Amino acid sequence: MQTPDIDADERRYDVALVWFRRDLRADDHAALYHALRAARRVYCAFCFDTEILDALPSREDRRVEFIWHAVAELDSTLRGRGGGLVVLHGRARDEIPRLAATLGVQAVFANRDYEPATRDRDAAVARSRARSGLTFHGFKDQTIFDTDEVLTQAGAPFSVFTPYKNAWLKKLEPFHLESYPVADHARALVAPPAGSMPSLAALGFRETDLRGLGVATGSSGAERLFADFRSRIDAYRERRDFPAVKGPSYLSPHLRFGTISIRRLARESWAAASEGARTWLSELVWRDFYFQVLHHHPHVVGHAFRREYEHVEFDNDEAKWRAWCEGRTGYPIVDAAMRQINRTGYMHNRLRMIAASFLVKDLHVDWRWGERYFADHLLDFDLAANNGGWQWAASTGCDAQPYFRIFNPVTQSQRFDPDGKFIRRYVPELAAVPTKYVHAPWTMPLAEQQAYGVAIGRDYPAPIADHDRARKLTLERYKRAAGRGA
Ligand SMILES: Cc1cc2nc3c(=O)[nH]c(=O)nc-3n(C[C@H](O)[C@H](O)[C@H](O)COP(=O)(O)OP(=O)(O)OC[C@H]3O[C@@H](n4cnc5c(N)ncnc54)[C@H](O)[C@@H]3O)c2cc1C
């Protein structure tokens, strides 16, 4: 998949196929643009890949429904331009070569994917095409810079974010942020042979609460979210850390599934002069950073980036684990965070850091358990960012939080949810509890528990861990692991 981008405006193919994956939009799309310039006739396809779908733990999955809406909208947009999508359901590594053969396609165009499993799938597809004389073109589209584009002066991948970001910004030219003017070349699109979009039920999935939650889907949804965020971007820096406040963009599922272009977002934040916009651009750079970590260090999947922390001792106590998953730890900010992810499929970034740190350093549960839980529940689940975030919190990762910096869940709560507004939204048991107790309700005297209608240990759990004791044990264990070395 590391074939170079095509520059020449020559129609070298009669028929080409664009294979959409996590790039579900019709504008500013690298593979689509290059295909339209390189071929006289261009088909478009998307495959609901059973290799991915069959592995999902539930038949009610908001991600599948999110993709389904995005695919339907993409199909309709392409039809408006004279094309449309062939929507397949099966093993993509078999279905795509079969479709290419049926349509008499000479070349397949796709945007690069960086996850080990998808790279393996793409390599298999590329091999099967090579055998039948097809050409496979892969393009950078998900990131601003990928693979080896941003390296240290010695030519090595960066493992610390700030120098990576500085090198990233130094390399950035307006060219890297230009959009691909797909619409100018749309005349090459051809309508697909008859066939219809499978229903969710035909894919083996049931409808979820996605619409009820008000999740904006498809490119039109992404546009609405971005328009709203643009009006708030200048205040991003001050507001982004407070979960009760509308601070971040909420664009993560759209970046995950490519319903909006990363070039467009980076261009607009780069052009804006405010501190808020610059800070937001940094978050987009974090995204590129973790993609390149995954590319250069695929061992991070399932293993500590820093090998000396591979064998930190964990208790993996099942009861504590279940309490964390269900938002019953007795620490309100952690419980509110876990109830947010369970109820909505989203968790605020500050809360992801707090909940992850608490699981690993207060409950002594292996970070890989938490990583899996987030992977199963987040609408925006992205292997590179999720793994990076968990290894950051567990202090095992690339440029991670040092192991001796351990979040105190009570002071984090006091600082980032000072009025307890977010806690009360997700932990209604504590709705009437005054702010001075809401971050640590076990400190409330019995008389006040009675007065506010919440008995700790009955209506709301007593804390399942003692932070100070847990902290000491964490320090000992990490120190021991560091002493043992890789
Ligand atoms: C333990 C943990 C797990 C995480 N898992 C994921 C995940 O599976 N998918 C995911 O997209 N992000 C993940 N993040 C990063 C971050 O929490 C989310 O990107 C962010 O909360 C999404 O909300 P937003 O779109 O409103 O963010 P905004 O603040 O508006 O940020 C804009 C975009 O920048 C990117 N971004 C922001 N922060 C990060 C970051 N730290 N690392 C990489 N990209 C970032 C995202 O694409 C995000 O949509 C994780 C962080 C932690 C600590």
XYZ file of C-alpha atoms and ligand atoms in Angstrom:
539
model
C 0.000 0.000 0.000
C 2.983 2.353 -0.081
C 2.645 3.209 -3.783
C 3.347 6.863 -4.559
C 0.596 9.353 -5.305
C -0.172 9.773 -8.977
C 0.599 13.244 -10.336
C 0.141 13.060 -14.068
C -3.209 14.051 -15.498
C -3.285 11.249 -17.975
C -6.074 8.765 -18.483
C -3.937 5.700 -18.135
C -6.859 3.388 -17.325
C -10.142 2.723 -19.009
C -11.917 1.529 -15.842
C -10.920 2.033 -12.209
C -12.494 1.237 -8.861
C -12.318 3.417 -5.739
C -12.559 1.337 -2.578
C -13.897 3.444 0.332
C -13.026 2.330 3.873
C -12.563 4.826 6.719
C -12.888 7.804 4.349
C -16.658 8.022 3.901
C -17.007 11.344 2.105
C -17.233 12.473 -1.506
C -15.152 15.649 -1.252
C -11.467 16.316 -0.689
C -10.722 12.597 -1.055
C -7.268 11.601 -2.277
C -8.048 8.200 -3.801
C -11.235 9.384 -5.498
C -9.507 12.421 -6.941
C -6.586 10.422 -8.334
C -8.885 7.764 -9.781
C -11.045 10.387 -11.508
C -7.957 11.876 -13.117
C -6.389 8.570 -14.065
C -9.336 6.659 -15.539
C -12.027 7.265 -18.121
C -14.660 5.479 -16.027
C -14.644 5.212 -12.250
C -16.746 2.921 -10.061
C -16.975 3.320 -6.303
C -17.458 0.582 -3.706
C -17.749 0.016 0.018
C -17.666 -3.379 1.702
C -19.236 -4.147 5.074
C -16.358 -6.434 5.969
C -17.432 -9.549 7.845
C -13.911 -10.014 9.160
C -14.508 -6.843 11.196
C -18.245 -7.183 11.830
C -18.127 -10.800 13.014
C -15.586 -9.896 15.690
C -17.789 -7.215 17.288
C -19.079 -8.259 20.706
C -22.675 -7.099 20.182
C -25.200 -7.101 17.317
C -26.264 -3.646 18.489
C -23.272 -1.510 17.683
C -23.463 2.239 17.262
C -20.383 2.204 15.019
C -22.040 -0.059 12.473
C -25.093 2.172 12.414
C -22.909 5.299 12.154
C -21.090 3.761 9.175
C -24.384 2.634 7.661
C -25.732 6.214 7.673
C -22.447 7.578 6.312
C -22.412 5.023 3.484
C -26.035 5.791 2.579
C -25.270 9.519 2.430
C -22.096 8.946 0.422
C -24.033 6.808 -2.067
C -26.648 9.506 -2.454
C -24.018 12.258 -2.958
C -22.176 10.186 -5.560
C -25.468 9.432 -7.346
C -26.120 13.166 -7.525
C -22.875 13.415 -9.494
C -23.625 10.590 -11.895
C -21.994 7.785 -9.886
C -22.994 5.764 -6.816
C -21.673 3.067 -4.525
C -21.576 -0.667 -4.989
C -22.243 -1.797 -1.415
C -20.902 -5.249 -0.623
C -21.237 -7.495 2.424
C -18.640 -10.225 2.911
C -14.900 -10.652 3.381
C -13.410 -7.536 1.774
C -10.263 -9.419 0.799
C -12.441 -11.694 -1.389
C -15.241 -9.337 -2.366
C -13.141 -6.465 -3.713
C -11.031 -8.559 -6.134
C -14.232 -10.330 -7.246
C -15.989 -7.019 -7.920
C -12.928 -5.700 -9.760
C -12.994 -8.759 -12.029
C -16.752 -8.454 -12.660
C -16.495 -4.773 -13.592
C -13.420 -5.267 -15.780
C -11.420 -2.888 -13.627
C -7.723 -2.312 -14.334
C -6.780 -0.467 -11.176
C -8.058 -0.135 -7.634
C -7.592 3.140 -5.748
C -7.787 3.332 -1.951
C -6.586 5.502 0.897
C -3.967 3.975 3.166
C -4.820 2.384 6.464
C -2.256 2.022 9.245
C -3.618 -0.640 11.566
C -1.804 -3.985 11.427
C -4.956 -5.980 10.583
C -6.037 -3.636 7.789
C -2.512 -3.492 6.391
C -2.544 -7.265 6.277
C -5.937 -7.215 4.495
C -4.711 -4.634 1.967
C -1.533 -6.581 1.302
C -3.645 -9.706 0.635
C -5.914 -7.800 -1.749
C -2.941 -6.202 -3.509
C -1.329 -9.652 -3.969
C -4.486 -11.168 -5.396
C -4.800 -8.241 -7.783
C -1.191 -8.461 -8.866
C -1.821 -12.074 -9.868
C -4.685 -11.005 -12.113
C -2.792 -8.065 -13.611
C -4.587 -5.346 -11.635
C -2.772 -2.363 -10.223
C -3.310 -1.168 -6.668
C -2.777 2.510 -5.780
C -2.665 3.623 -2.149
C -2.789 7.258 -0.989
C -2.221 9.258 2.137
C -5.540 10.729 3.179
C -6.213 10.049 6.881
C -3.308 12.110 8.165
C -1.412 15.246 7.240
C 1.933 13.428 7.480
C 2.318 9.691 7.643
C 4.879 6.874 7.887
C 8.368 8.382 7.390
C 7.433 11.948 6.496
C 8.338 13.436 9.884
C 11.553 11.983 11.277
C 14.309 13.195 13.606
C 17.456 14.714 12.096
C 19.068 11.299 12.487
C 16.271 9.828 10.367
C 14.587 7.958 13.230
C 10.930 8.075 14.239
C 10.088 10.491 17.044
C 9.135 9.058 20.400
C 8.487 12.379 22.169
C 5.544 14.514 21.159
C 6.828 18.106 21.456
C 9.820 17.721 19.111
C 7.573 15.727 16.772
C 5.052 18.558 16.767
C 7.781 21.153 16.153
C 9.133 19.152 13.206
C 5.572 18.618 11.940
C 4.864 22.365 12.030
C 8.201 23.169 10.399
C 7.471 20.818 7.536
C 3.934 22.074 7.011
C 3.308 24.025 3.789
C -0.046 25.234 2.447
C 0.330 22.450 -0.135
C -0.147 19.773 2.546
C -3.509 21.236 3.510
C -4.940 21.809 0.027
C -8.127 19.934 -0.742
C -8.460 17.514 -3.597
C -11.002 19.138 -5.951
C -12.995 15.994 -6.598
C -16.088 17.727 -7.975
C -14.090 19.253 -10.874
C -13.415 15.767 -12.244
C -16.688 14.047 -11.409
C -17.649 13.437 -15.043
C -15.648 10.175 -14.963
C -17.991 8.720 -12.320
C -20.197 5.942 -13.586
C -23.366 4.600 -11.997
C -22.976 1.168 -10.430
C -24.812 -1.874 -11.766
C -28.224 -2.342 -10.152
C -28.123 -3.299 -6.480
C -29.260 -1.772 -3.297
C -27.908 -0.702 0.030
C -28.375 -3.588 2.515
C -30.462 -2.764 5.560
C -28.885 -2.961 9.019
C -30.930 -6.104 9.621
C -29.529 -7.674 6.436
C -26.058 -7.020 7.843
C -27.080 -8.877 10.996
C -27.350 -5.779 13.225
C -30.142 -4.084 15.123
C -30.820 -0.370 15.287
C -29.262 1.355 18.314
C -30.038 4.561 20.184
C -27.684 6.548 17.901
C -30.386 8.841 16.539
C -32.041 9.173 19.949
C -28.713 10.362 21.342
C -28.681 13.073 18.686
C -25.426 11.869 17.106
C -24.822 13.763 13.871
C -24.063 11.265 11.104
C -22.538 11.423 7.628
C -20.673 14.318 6.051
C -23.654 16.592 6.575
C -23.520 15.837 10.309
C -19.779 16.506 10.390
C -20.328 19.856 8.651
C -22.917 20.863 11.240
C -20.613 19.939 14.117
C -17.692 21.779 12.600
C -19.763 24.897 11.927
C -20.810 24.881 15.578
C -17.245 24.282 16.784
C -15.833 27.083 14.605
C -17.922 29.534 16.596
C -16.299 28.212 19.818
C -12.778 27.368 18.674
C -11.179 30.529 20.106
C -12.233 29.431 23.600
C -11.062 25.828 23.114
C -7.940 26.195 25.222
C -9.789 27.470 28.286
C -12.800 25.201 27.977
C -11.537 21.872 26.707
C -10.707 20.325 30.091
C -14.097 20.717 31.747
C -16.492 17.885 30.943
C -19.594 19.832 32.000
C -18.792 22.530 29.439
C -19.221 22.370 25.663
C -15.506 22.787 24.966
C -14.243 20.230 22.417
C -15.416 19.670 18.863
C -17.048 16.210 19.249
C -15.702 15.462 15.763
C -13.821 12.289 16.748
C -16.211 9.734 15.155
C -16.114 11.793 11.971
C -12.325 11.805 11.953
C -12.433 8.076 12.665
C -14.657 7.302 9.695
C -13.459 10.084 7.413
C -16.779 11.869 6.988
C -14.780 15.094 7.175
C -11.329 15.774 5.759
C -8.390 16.172 8.137
C -6.826 18.642 5.652
C -9.860 20.874 5.878
C -9.817 20.861 9.701
C -6.064 21.430 9.939
C -6.218 24.189 7.286
C -8.927 26.104 9.099
C -7.281 25.822 12.508
C -3.867 26.721 11.073
C -5.294 29.810 9.395
C -7.062 30.981 12.555
C -4.806 33.145 14.661
C -6.259 32.384 18.090
C -4.640 30.400 20.909
C -7.686 28.165 20.928
C -7.284 27.221 17.274
C -3.552 26.576 17.756
C -4.255 24.325 20.722
C -6.823 22.405 18.705
C -4.327 21.989 15.862
C -1.973 20.410 18.426
C -4.627 17.801 19.143
C -4.776 16.972 15.454
C -0.981 16.620 15.550
C -1.328 14.158 18.470
C -3.525 12.148 16.159
C -0.802 12.014 13.474
C 1.758 11.262 16.212
C -0.054 8.134 17.382
C -0.552 6.942 13.803
C 3.185 7.118 13.257
C 3.848 5.368 16.588
C 1.617 2.511 15.439
C 3.297 2.427 12.042
C 6.838 2.315 13.386
C 6.159 0.264 16.509
C 3.397 -2.236 15.758
C 4.391 -4.125 18.932
C 2.339 -1.534 20.885
C -0.696 -3.604 19.980
C -0.901 -5.856 23.029
C 2.467 -4.822 24.459
C 4.002 -1.936 26.353
C 5.846 0.542 24.123
C 8.451 0.756 26.889
C 9.439 -2.835 27.240
C 10.598 -2.449 30.843
C 6.949 -1.970 31.818
C 5.673 -5.009 29.960
C 5.517 -7.027 33.165
C 4.306 -4.540 35.768
C 2.365 -6.555 38.339
C -1.435 -6.203 38.174
C -4.065 -7.746 40.477
C -6.831 -7.892 37.871
C -9.469 -8.251 40.579
C -12.706 -9.193 38.763
C -15.021 -7.453 41.253
C -13.112 -4.170 41.021
C -12.980 -4.500 37.260
C -16.754 -4.919 37.022
C -17.307 -1.986 39.383
C -15.150 0.212 37.135
C -16.967 -0.930 33.975
C -20.359 -0.256 35.524
C -19.523 3.073 37.171
C -19.757 1.792 40.767
C -16.305 2.531 42.180
C -17.474 5.042 44.776
C -15.344 7.759 43.146
C -17.995 10.012 41.557
C -15.855 11.457 38.760
C -14.770 7.981 37.652
C -18.314 6.650 37.886
C -19.708 9.607 35.924
C -17.062 9.016 33.241
C -17.874 5.325 32.937
C -21.591 5.979 32.856
C -21.025 8.538 30.104
C -19.236 6.014 27.883
C -21.795 3.303 28.660
C -24.749 5.540 27.959
C -23.473 7.537 24.971
C -20.382 5.867 23.422
C -18.402 9.058 24.088
C -16.148 10.076 26.969
C -14.584 13.497 27.426
C -10.786 13.508 27.024
C -10.072 14.634 30.608
C -12.290 11.824 31.880
C -10.575 9.260 29.632
C -7.319 10.201 31.344
C -8.829 10.054 34.840
C -10.751 6.793 34.313
C -7.757 5.094 32.662
C -5.338 6.195 35.369
C -7.761 5.062 38.078
C -8.186 1.598 36.580
C -4.460 1.011 36.267
C -2.993 2.864 39.233
C -5.788 2.722 41.825
C -7.404 -0.617 41.001
C -4.263 -2.298 39.624
C -5.988 -3.718 36.573
C -3.950 -4.303 33.406
C -4.244 -1.337 31.022
C -4.992 -3.778 28.188
C -8.325 -4.660 29.843
C -9.329 -1.014 29.862
C -8.078 -0.497 26.329
C -10.314 -3.376 25.170
C -13.299 -1.965 27.061
C -12.911 1.431 25.383
C -12.425 -0.281 22.018
C -15.745 -2.060 22.457
C -17.678 0.976 23.667
C -16.318 4.143 22.027
C -18.049 5.426 18.911
C -14.742 7.065 17.966
C -12.609 4.001 18.758
C -9.367 4.284 16.883
C -6.619 1.753 17.525
C -3.732 4.234 17.315
C -5.289 6.950 19.538
C -6.837 4.530 22.027
C -3.647 2.537 22.443
C -1.658 5.763 22.708
C -4.066 7.157 25.311
C -4.042 4.008 27.444
C -0.289 3.623 27.316
C 0.043 7.318 28.189
C -2.154 6.883 31.264
C -0.467 3.602 32.249
C 2.996 5.191 31.850
C 4.022 2.345 29.535
C 3.857 4.349 26.315
C 5.640 6.688 23.996
C 6.048 10.061 25.757
C 3.736 8.835 28.503
C 2.864 10.324 31.874
C 5.824 9.352 34.159
C 4.766 6.488 36.450
C 5.245 8.557 39.610
C 2.693 11.137 38.444
C -0.527 9.563 39.587
C -3.829 11.367 39.208
C -5.698 11.876 42.465
C -9.340 11.257 41.444
C -10.652 13.647 44.088
C -8.454 16.627 43.267
C -8.956 16.009 39.523
C -12.685 16.092 40.179
C -12.482 19.303 42.241
C -10.382 20.958 39.569
C -12.203 19.916 36.408
C -15.785 19.589 37.627
C -15.661 22.215 40.374
C -19.415 22.504 40.867
C -20.029 18.775 40.444
C -22.306 19.570 37.504
C -21.046 16.722 35.331
C -21.113 14.279 38.242
C -24.725 15.111 39.033
C -25.699 14.659 35.372
C -24.456 11.060 35.288
C -24.684 10.035 38.952
C -28.189 11.134 39.934
C -27.825 9.416 43.342
C -25.638 12.377 44.272
C -27.867 15.066 42.756
C -28.791 16.588 46.113
C -25.344 16.278 47.706
C -23.678 19.664 48.310
C -20.620 20.510 46.256
C -18.259 20.256 49.216
C -19.015 16.500 49.441
C -19.808 15.607 45.861
C -16.212 14.761 44.903
C -15.680 12.467 47.925
C -19.132 11.599 49.295
C -17.765 9.074 51.818
C -16.522 12.046 53.836
C -20.107 13.138 54.435
C -21.235 12.686 58.083
C -24.123 10.252 58.598
C -26.561 12.996 59.566
C -25.899 14.791 56.313
C -26.201 11.559 54.333
C -29.660 11.243 55.831
C -30.490 14.862 55.143
C -29.525 14.563 51.471
C -31.175 11.173 50.998
C -28.097 9.161 50.126
C -26.591 6.511 52.386
C -23.028 5.743 51.332
C -22.635 1.995 50.922
C -26.358 1.581 50.215
C -27.550 4.231 47.731
C -24.101 4.990 46.362
C -21.015 2.755 46.815
C -18.337 3.336 49.392
C -14.959 3.736 47.608
C -13.589 0.384 46.443
C -9.975 1.507 46.797
C -7.984 3.715 49.108
C -6.153 6.134 46.847
C -3.134 6.737 49.098
C -2.519 3.057 49.704
C -3.063 2.169 46.036
C -0.683 4.918 45.001
C 2.129 3.572 47.177
C 1.706 0.080 45.780
C 1.732 1.419 42.212
C 4.965 3.292 42.838
C 6.599 0.153 44.272
C 5.488 -2.027 41.392
C 6.573 0.360 38.643
C 9.873 0.969 40.387
C 10.443 -2.757 40.563
C 9.576 -3.180 36.881
C 11.861 -0.302 35.896
C 14.656 -1.833 37.982
C 14.265 -5.206 36.281
C 14.637 -3.505 32.869
C 13.305 -4.761 29.528
C -7.333 6.478 27.457
C -7.656 7.272 26.206
C -8.262 6.644 25.124
C -8.540 7.369 23.953
N -9.136 6.719 22.896
C -9.377 7.391 21.749
C -9.967 6.734 20.630
O -10.234 5.528 20.641
N -10.238 7.483 19.520
C -9.933 8.809 19.456
O -10.195 9.441 18.420
N -9.339 9.445 20.481
C -9.070 8.790 21.628
N -8.506 9.453 22.682
C -8.120 10.877 22.522
C -9.198 11.908 22.917
O -9.705 11.602 24.184
C -10.344 11.965 21.913
O -9.839 12.122 20.616
C -11.268 13.150 22.193
O -11.779 13.076 23.497
C -12.413 13.145 21.185
O -13.280 14.205 21.417
P -13.346 15.472 20.452
O -13.459 15.056 19.034
O -14.406 16.351 20.989
O -11.900 16.088 20.696
P -11.263 17.505 20.356
O -10.673 18.006 21.625
O -12.173 18.392 19.618
O -10.014 17.106 19.437
C -10.111 17.085 18.017
C -9.584 15.798 17.466
O -8.196 15.663 17.738
C -7.874 14.288 17.900
N -7.341 14.098 19.249
C -7.602 14.833 20.341
N -6.884 14.394 21.394
C -6.168 13.346 20.947
C -5.239 12.459 21.551
N -4.872 12.581 22.841
N -4.711 11.480 20.803
C -5.025 11.356 19.493
N -5.915 12.166 18.870
C -6.463 13.146 19.585
C -9.165 13.512 17.743
O -9.246 13.059 16.410
C -10.222 14.564 18.049
O -11.452 14.305 17.438
C -8.205 8.742 23.867
C -7.582 9.364 24.965
C -7.319 8.641 26.125
C -6.664 9.333 27.286
